[in-house]
mmCIF file of C-alpha atoms and ligand atoms in Angstrom:
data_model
loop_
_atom_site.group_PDB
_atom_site.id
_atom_site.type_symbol
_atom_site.label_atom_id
_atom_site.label_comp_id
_atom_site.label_asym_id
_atom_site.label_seq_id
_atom_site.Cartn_x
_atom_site.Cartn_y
_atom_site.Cartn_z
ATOM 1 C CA UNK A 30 -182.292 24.890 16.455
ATOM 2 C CA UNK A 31 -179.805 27.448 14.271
ATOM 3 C CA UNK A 32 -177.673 26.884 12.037
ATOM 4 C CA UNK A 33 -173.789 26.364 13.126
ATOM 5 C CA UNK A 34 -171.565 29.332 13.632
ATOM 6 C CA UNK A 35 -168.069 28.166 14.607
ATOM 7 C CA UNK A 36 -165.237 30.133 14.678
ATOM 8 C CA UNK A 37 -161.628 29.923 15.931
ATOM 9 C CA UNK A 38 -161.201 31.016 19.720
ATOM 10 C CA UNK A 39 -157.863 32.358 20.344
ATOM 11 C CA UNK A 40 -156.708 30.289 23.317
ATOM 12 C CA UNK A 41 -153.144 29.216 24.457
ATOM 13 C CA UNK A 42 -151.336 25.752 24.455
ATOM 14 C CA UNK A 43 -151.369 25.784 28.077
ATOM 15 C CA UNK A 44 -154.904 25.843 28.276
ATOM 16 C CA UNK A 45 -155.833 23.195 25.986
ATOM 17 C CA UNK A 46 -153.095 20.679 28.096
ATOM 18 C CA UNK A 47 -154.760 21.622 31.284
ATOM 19 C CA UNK A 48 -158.046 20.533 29.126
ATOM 20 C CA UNK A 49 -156.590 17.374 27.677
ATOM 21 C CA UNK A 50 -155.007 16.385 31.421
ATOM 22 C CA UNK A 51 -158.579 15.967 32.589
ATOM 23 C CA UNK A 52 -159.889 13.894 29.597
ATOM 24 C CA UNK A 53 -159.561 10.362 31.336
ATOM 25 C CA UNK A 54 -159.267 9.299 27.336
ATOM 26 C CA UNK A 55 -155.852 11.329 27.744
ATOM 27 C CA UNK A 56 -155.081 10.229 31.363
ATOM 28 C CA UNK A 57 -151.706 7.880 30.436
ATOM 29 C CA UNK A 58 -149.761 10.653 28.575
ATOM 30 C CA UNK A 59 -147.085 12.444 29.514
ATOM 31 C CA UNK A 60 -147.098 16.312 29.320
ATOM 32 C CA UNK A 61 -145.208 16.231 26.453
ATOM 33 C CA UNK A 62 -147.620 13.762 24.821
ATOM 34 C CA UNK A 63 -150.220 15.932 25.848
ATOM 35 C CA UNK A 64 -148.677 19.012 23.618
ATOM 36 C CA UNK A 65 -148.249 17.111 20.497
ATOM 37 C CA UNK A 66 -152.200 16.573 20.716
ATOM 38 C CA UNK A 67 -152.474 20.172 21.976
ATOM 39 C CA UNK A 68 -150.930 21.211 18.878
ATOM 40 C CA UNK A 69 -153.405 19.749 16.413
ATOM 41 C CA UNK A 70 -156.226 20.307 17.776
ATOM 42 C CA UNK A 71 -158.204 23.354 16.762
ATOM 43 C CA UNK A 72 -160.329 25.489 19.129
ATOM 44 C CA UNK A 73 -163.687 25.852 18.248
ATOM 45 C CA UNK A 74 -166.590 27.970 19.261
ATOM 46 C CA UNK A 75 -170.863 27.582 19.327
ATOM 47 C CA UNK A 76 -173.577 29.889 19.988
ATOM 48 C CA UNK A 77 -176.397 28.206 22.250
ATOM 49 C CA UNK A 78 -178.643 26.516 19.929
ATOM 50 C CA UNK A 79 -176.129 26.222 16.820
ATOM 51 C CA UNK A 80 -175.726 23.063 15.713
ATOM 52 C CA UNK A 81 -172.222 21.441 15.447
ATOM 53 C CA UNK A 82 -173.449 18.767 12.693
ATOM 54 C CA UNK A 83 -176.261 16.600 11.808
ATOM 55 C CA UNK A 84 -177.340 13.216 11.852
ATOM 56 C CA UNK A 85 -176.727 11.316 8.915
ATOM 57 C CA UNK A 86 -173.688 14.426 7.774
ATOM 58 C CA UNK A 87 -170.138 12.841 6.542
ATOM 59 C CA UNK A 88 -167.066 14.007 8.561
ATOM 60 C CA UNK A 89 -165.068 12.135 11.188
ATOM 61 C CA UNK A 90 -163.855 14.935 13.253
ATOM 62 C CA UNK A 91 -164.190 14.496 17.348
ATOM 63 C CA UNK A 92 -164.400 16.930 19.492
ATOM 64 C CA UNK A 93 -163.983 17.774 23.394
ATOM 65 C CA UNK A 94 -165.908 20.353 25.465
ATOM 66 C CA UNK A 95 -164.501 22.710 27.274
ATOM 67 C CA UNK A 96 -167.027 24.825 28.572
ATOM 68 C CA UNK A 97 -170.364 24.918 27.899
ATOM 69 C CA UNK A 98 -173.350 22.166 27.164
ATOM 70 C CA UNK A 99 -173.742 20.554 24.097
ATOM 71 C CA UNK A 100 -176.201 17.411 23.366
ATOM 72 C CA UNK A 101 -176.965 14.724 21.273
ATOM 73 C CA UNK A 102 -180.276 14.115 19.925
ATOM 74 C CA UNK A 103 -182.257 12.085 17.160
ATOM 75 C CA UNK A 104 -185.493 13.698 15.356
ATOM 76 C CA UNK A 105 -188.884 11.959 14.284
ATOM 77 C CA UNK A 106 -190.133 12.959 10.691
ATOM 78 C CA UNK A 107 -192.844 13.806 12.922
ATOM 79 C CA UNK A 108 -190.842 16.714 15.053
ATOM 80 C CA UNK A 109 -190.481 14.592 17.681
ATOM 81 C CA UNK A 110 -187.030 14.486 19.017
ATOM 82 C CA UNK A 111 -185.186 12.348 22.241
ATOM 83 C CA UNK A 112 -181.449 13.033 23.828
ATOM 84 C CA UNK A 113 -179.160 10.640 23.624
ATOM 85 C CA UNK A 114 -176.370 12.343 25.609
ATOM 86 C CA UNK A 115 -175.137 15.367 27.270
ATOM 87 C CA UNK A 116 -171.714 16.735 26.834
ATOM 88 C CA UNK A 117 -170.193 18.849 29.726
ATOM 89 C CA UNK A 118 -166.540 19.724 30.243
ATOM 90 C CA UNK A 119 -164.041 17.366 29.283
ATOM 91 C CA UNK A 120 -166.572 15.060 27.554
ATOM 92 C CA UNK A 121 -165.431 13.997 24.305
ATOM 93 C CA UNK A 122 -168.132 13.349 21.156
ATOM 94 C CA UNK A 123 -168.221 12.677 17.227
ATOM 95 C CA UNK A 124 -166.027 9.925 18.249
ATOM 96 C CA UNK A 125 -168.276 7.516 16.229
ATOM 97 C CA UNK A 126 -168.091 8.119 13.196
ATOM 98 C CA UNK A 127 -164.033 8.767 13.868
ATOM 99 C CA UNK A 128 -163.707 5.130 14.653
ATOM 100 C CA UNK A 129 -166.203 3.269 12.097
ATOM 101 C CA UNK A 130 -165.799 5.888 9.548
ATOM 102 C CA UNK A 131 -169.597 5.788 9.163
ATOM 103 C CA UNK A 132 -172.036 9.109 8.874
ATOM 104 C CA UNK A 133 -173.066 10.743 12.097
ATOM 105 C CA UNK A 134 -175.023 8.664 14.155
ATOM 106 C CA UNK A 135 -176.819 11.372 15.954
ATOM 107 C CA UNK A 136 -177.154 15.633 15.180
ATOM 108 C CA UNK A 137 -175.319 17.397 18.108
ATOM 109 C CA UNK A 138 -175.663 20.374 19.291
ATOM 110 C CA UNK A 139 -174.978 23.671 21.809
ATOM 111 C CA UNK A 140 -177.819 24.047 24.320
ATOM 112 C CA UNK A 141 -175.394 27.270 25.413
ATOM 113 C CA UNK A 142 -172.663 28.501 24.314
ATOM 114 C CA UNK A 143 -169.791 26.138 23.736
ATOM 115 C CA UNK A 144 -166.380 26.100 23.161
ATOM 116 C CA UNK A 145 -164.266 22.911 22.570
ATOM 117 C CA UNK A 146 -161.450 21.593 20.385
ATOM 118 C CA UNK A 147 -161.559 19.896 17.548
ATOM 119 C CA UNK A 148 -159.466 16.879 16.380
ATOM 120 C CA UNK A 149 -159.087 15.711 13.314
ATOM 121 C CA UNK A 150 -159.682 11.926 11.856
ATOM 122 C CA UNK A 151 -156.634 11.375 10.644
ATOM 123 C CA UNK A 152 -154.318 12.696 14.221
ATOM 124 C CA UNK A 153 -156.317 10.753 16.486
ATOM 125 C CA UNK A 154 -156.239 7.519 14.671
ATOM 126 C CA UNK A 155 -152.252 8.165 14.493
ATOM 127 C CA UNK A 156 -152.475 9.183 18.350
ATOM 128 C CA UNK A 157 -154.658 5.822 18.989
ATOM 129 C CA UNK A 158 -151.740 3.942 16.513
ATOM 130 C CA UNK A 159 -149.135 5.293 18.713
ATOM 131 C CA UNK A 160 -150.185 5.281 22.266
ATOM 132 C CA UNK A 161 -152.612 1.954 22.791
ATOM 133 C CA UNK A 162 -153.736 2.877 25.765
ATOM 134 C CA UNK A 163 -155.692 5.833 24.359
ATOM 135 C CA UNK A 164 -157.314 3.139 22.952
ATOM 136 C CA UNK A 165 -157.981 0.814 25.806
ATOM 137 C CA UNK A 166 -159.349 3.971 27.588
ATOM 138 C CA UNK A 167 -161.551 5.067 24.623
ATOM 139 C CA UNK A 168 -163.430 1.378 24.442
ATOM 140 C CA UNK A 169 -163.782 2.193 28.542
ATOM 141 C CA UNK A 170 -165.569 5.266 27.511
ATOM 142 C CA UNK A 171 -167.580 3.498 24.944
ATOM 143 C CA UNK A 172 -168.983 0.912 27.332
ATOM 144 C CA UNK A 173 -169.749 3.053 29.453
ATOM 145 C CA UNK A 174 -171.576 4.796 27.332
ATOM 146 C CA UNK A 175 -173.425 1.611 25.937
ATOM 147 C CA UNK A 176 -174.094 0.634 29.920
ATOM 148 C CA UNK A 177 -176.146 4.316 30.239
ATOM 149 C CA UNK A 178 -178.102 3.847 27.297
ATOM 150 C CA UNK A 179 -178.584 0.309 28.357
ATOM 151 C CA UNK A 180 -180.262 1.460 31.478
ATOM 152 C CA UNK A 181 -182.368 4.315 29.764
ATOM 153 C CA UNK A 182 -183.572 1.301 27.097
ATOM 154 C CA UNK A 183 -184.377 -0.523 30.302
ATOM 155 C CA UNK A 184 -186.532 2.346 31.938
ATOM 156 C CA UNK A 185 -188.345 3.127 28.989
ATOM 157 C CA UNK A 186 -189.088 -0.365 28.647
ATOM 158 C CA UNK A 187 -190.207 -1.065 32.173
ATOM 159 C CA UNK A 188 -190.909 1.694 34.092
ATOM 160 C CA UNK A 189 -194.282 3.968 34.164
ATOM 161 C CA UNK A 190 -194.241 7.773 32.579
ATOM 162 C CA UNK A 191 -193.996 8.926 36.371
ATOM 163 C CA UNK A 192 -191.396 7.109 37.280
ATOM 164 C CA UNK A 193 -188.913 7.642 34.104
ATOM 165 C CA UNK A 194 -189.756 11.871 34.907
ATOM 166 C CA UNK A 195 -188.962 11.373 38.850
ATOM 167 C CA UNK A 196 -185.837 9.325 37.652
ATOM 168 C CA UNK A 197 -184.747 11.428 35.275
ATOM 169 C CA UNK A 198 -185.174 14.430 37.669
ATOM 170 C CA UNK A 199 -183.545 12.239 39.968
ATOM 171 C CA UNK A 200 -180.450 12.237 38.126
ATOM 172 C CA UNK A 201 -180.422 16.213 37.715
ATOM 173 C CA UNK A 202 -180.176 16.575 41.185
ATOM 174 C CA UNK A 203 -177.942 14.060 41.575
ATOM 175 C CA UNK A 204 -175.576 16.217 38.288
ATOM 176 C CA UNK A 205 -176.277 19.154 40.922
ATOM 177 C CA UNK A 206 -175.535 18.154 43.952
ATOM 178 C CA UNK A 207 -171.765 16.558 42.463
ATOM 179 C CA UNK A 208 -171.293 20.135 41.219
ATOM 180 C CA UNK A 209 -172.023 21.933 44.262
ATOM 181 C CA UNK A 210 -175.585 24.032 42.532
ATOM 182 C CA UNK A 211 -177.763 25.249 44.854
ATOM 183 C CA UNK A 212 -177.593 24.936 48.550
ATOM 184 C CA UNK A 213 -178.983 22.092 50.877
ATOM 185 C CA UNK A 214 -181.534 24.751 52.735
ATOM 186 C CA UNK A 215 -183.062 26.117 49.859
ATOM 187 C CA UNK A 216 -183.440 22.849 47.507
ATOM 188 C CA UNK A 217 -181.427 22.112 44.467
ATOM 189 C CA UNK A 218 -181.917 24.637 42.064
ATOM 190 C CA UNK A 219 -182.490 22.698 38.686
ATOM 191 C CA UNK A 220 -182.233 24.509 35.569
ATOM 192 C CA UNK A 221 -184.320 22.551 32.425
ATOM 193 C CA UNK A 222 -187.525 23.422 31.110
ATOM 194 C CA UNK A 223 -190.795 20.750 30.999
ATOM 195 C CA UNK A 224 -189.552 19.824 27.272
ATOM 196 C CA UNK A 225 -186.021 19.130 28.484
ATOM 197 C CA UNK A 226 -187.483 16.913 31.186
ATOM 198 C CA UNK A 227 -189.558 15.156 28.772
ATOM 199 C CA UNK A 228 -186.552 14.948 26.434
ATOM 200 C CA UNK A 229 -184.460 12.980 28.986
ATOM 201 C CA UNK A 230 -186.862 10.713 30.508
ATOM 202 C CA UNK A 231 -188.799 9.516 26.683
ATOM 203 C CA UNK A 232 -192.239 11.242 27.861
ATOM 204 C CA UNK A 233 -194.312 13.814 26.093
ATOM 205 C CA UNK A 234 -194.322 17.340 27.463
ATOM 206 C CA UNK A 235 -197.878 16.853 28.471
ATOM 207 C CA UNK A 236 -197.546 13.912 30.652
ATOM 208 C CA UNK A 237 -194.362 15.791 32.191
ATOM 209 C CA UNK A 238 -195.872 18.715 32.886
ATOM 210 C CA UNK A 239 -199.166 16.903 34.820
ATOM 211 C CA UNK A 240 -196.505 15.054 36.405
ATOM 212 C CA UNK A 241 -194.631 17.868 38.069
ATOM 213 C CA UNK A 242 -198.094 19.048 39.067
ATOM 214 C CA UNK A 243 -198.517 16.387 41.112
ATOM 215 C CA UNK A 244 -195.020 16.870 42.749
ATOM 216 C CA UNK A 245 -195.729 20.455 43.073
ATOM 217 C CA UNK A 246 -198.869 19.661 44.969
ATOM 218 C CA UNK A 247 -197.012 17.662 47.257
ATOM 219 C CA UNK A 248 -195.111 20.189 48.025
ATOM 220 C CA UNK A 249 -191.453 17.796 46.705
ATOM 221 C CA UNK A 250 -190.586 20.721 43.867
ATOM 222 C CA UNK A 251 -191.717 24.127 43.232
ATOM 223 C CA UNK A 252 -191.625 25.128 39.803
ATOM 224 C CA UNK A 253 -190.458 28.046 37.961
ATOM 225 C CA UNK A 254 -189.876 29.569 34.038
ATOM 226 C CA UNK A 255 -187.173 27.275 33.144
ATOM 227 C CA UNK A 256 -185.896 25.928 36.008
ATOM 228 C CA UNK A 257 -187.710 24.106 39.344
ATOM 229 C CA UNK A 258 -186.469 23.356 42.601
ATOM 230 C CA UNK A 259 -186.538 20.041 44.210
ATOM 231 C CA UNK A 260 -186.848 20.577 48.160
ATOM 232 C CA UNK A 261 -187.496 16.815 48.606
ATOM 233 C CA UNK A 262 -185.361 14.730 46.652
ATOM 234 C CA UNK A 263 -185.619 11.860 49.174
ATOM 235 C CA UNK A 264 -190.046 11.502 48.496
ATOM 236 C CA UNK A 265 -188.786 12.472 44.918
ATOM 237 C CA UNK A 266 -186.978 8.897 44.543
ATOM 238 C CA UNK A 267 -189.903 7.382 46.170
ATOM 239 C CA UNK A 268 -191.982 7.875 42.358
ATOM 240 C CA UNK A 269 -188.900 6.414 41.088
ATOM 241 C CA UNK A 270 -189.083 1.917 41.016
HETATM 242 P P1 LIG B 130 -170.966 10.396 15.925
HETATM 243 O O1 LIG B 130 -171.810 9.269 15.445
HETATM 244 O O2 LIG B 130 -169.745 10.726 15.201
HETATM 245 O O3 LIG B 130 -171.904 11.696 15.970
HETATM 246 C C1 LIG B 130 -172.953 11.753 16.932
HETATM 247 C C2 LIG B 130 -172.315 11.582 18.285
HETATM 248 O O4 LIG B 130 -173.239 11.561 19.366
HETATM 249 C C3 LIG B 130 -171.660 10.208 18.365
HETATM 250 O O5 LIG B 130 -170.582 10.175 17.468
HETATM 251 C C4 LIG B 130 -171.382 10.128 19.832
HETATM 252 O O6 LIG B 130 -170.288 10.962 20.178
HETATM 253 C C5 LIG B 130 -172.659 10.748 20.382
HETATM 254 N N1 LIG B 130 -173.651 9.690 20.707
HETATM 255 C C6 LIG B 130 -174.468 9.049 19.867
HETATM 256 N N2 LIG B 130 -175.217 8.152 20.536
HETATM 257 C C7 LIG B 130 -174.866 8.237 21.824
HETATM 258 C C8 LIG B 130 -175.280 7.579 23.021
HETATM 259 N N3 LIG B 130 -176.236 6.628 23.011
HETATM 260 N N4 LIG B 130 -174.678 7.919 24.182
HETATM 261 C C9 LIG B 130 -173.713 8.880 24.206
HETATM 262 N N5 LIG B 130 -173.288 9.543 23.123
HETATM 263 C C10 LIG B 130 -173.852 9.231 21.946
#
């Protein structure tokens, strides 16, 4: 994981509304509305890897992708480490510690390069003052946060190693298929390495990586550096109760 390096993208006004238009947090305002916020908030830019701030850092600044990956994770003493969260286009996080005033509940960072816009403390909380039903949306987006991490709690609780790695690859495909990546003939084209995997289903890389052996000798994935293709995604959420 590097250290941050942010810097100030150049981008115009226009682009930012057509950002802020698809933030469902944003959905109620008018285009007009939707400049005011354009106008405070400040483009910002991550190399893959840097890391945006860290678990336990003070600041109350949110932020909203808009291209790029970033993620949420918490570290073990021990160098252990889990995800939390993922943060694609339009996703908005650091809103946390914005709203309780609290230190960062989590480090985030850029998986690949990232650029977003940042939004101070003190304009959103006079943008959630001013139009309540930012507000109403951002508790939406809250819950439904809480309702994912519910179910991950849940699977980790309940459900074997192989079955949190088939659901978690489960979901990837899913993530693919609603973006259109790789075609039906050849299988879905999935782009995360064995550590990712294990990341996002709460497994160590070992127990993974025998996993998708197993699938591999079943002929349901073929795997690759980095990436792994699921041909069978139907036998896949068979492994998956
Ligand atoms: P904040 O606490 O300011 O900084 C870390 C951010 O990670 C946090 O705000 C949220 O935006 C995000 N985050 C932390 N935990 C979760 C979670 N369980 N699900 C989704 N996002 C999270």
């Amino acid at each position: 994981m590097g250290v941050c390096y942010a810097w100030a993208m150049p981008t115009s006004s226009e682009d930012t509304i057509a950002l802020l238009r698809r933030v469902p947090v944003f959905s109620t305002l008018s285009g007009e509305e939707l400049e005011q916020v354009a106008q405070v908030a400040m483009p910002r830019r991550f190399d893959a890897g840097a890391v945006v701030f860290k678990e336990g850092d003070e600041g109350s600044t949110c932020y909203i992708v808009r291209s790029g990956r970033a993620r949420a994770i918490r570290e073990h003493p021990d160098g252990r480490s889990i995800t939390l969260a993922h943060f694609d286009s339009g996703d908005i996080f650091g809103e946390m510690a914005m709203l309780d005033g609290e230190r960062r509940s989590a480090t985030v960072e850029a998986t690949e390069a990232t650029e977003a816009i940042a939004i101070l403390s003190g304009d959103m909380h006079r943008l959630l003052r001013e139009h309540p039903d930012i507000s109403v949306k951002l508790i939406a987006a809250l819950g439904q946060r809480l309702r994912d991490t519910n179910e991950r709690l849940a699977r980790q609780s309940f459900q074997t190693v192989q079955s949190r790695v088939a659901a978690a690859l489960a979901q990837l495909v899913a993530a693919a298929r609603a973006s259109n990546e790789g075609g039906p003939e050849a299988g879905v084209l999935i782009t995360a390495t064995q550590a990712e995997l294990a990341q996002l289903a709460g497994s160590s890389r070992e127990s993974a990586s025998r996993f998708l052996a197993v699938l591999e000798r079943a002929g349901i994935i073929t795997q690759g550096r980095g990436k792994l293709t699921v041909h069978d995604p139907e036998a896949l959420g068979r492994y998956v109760y």
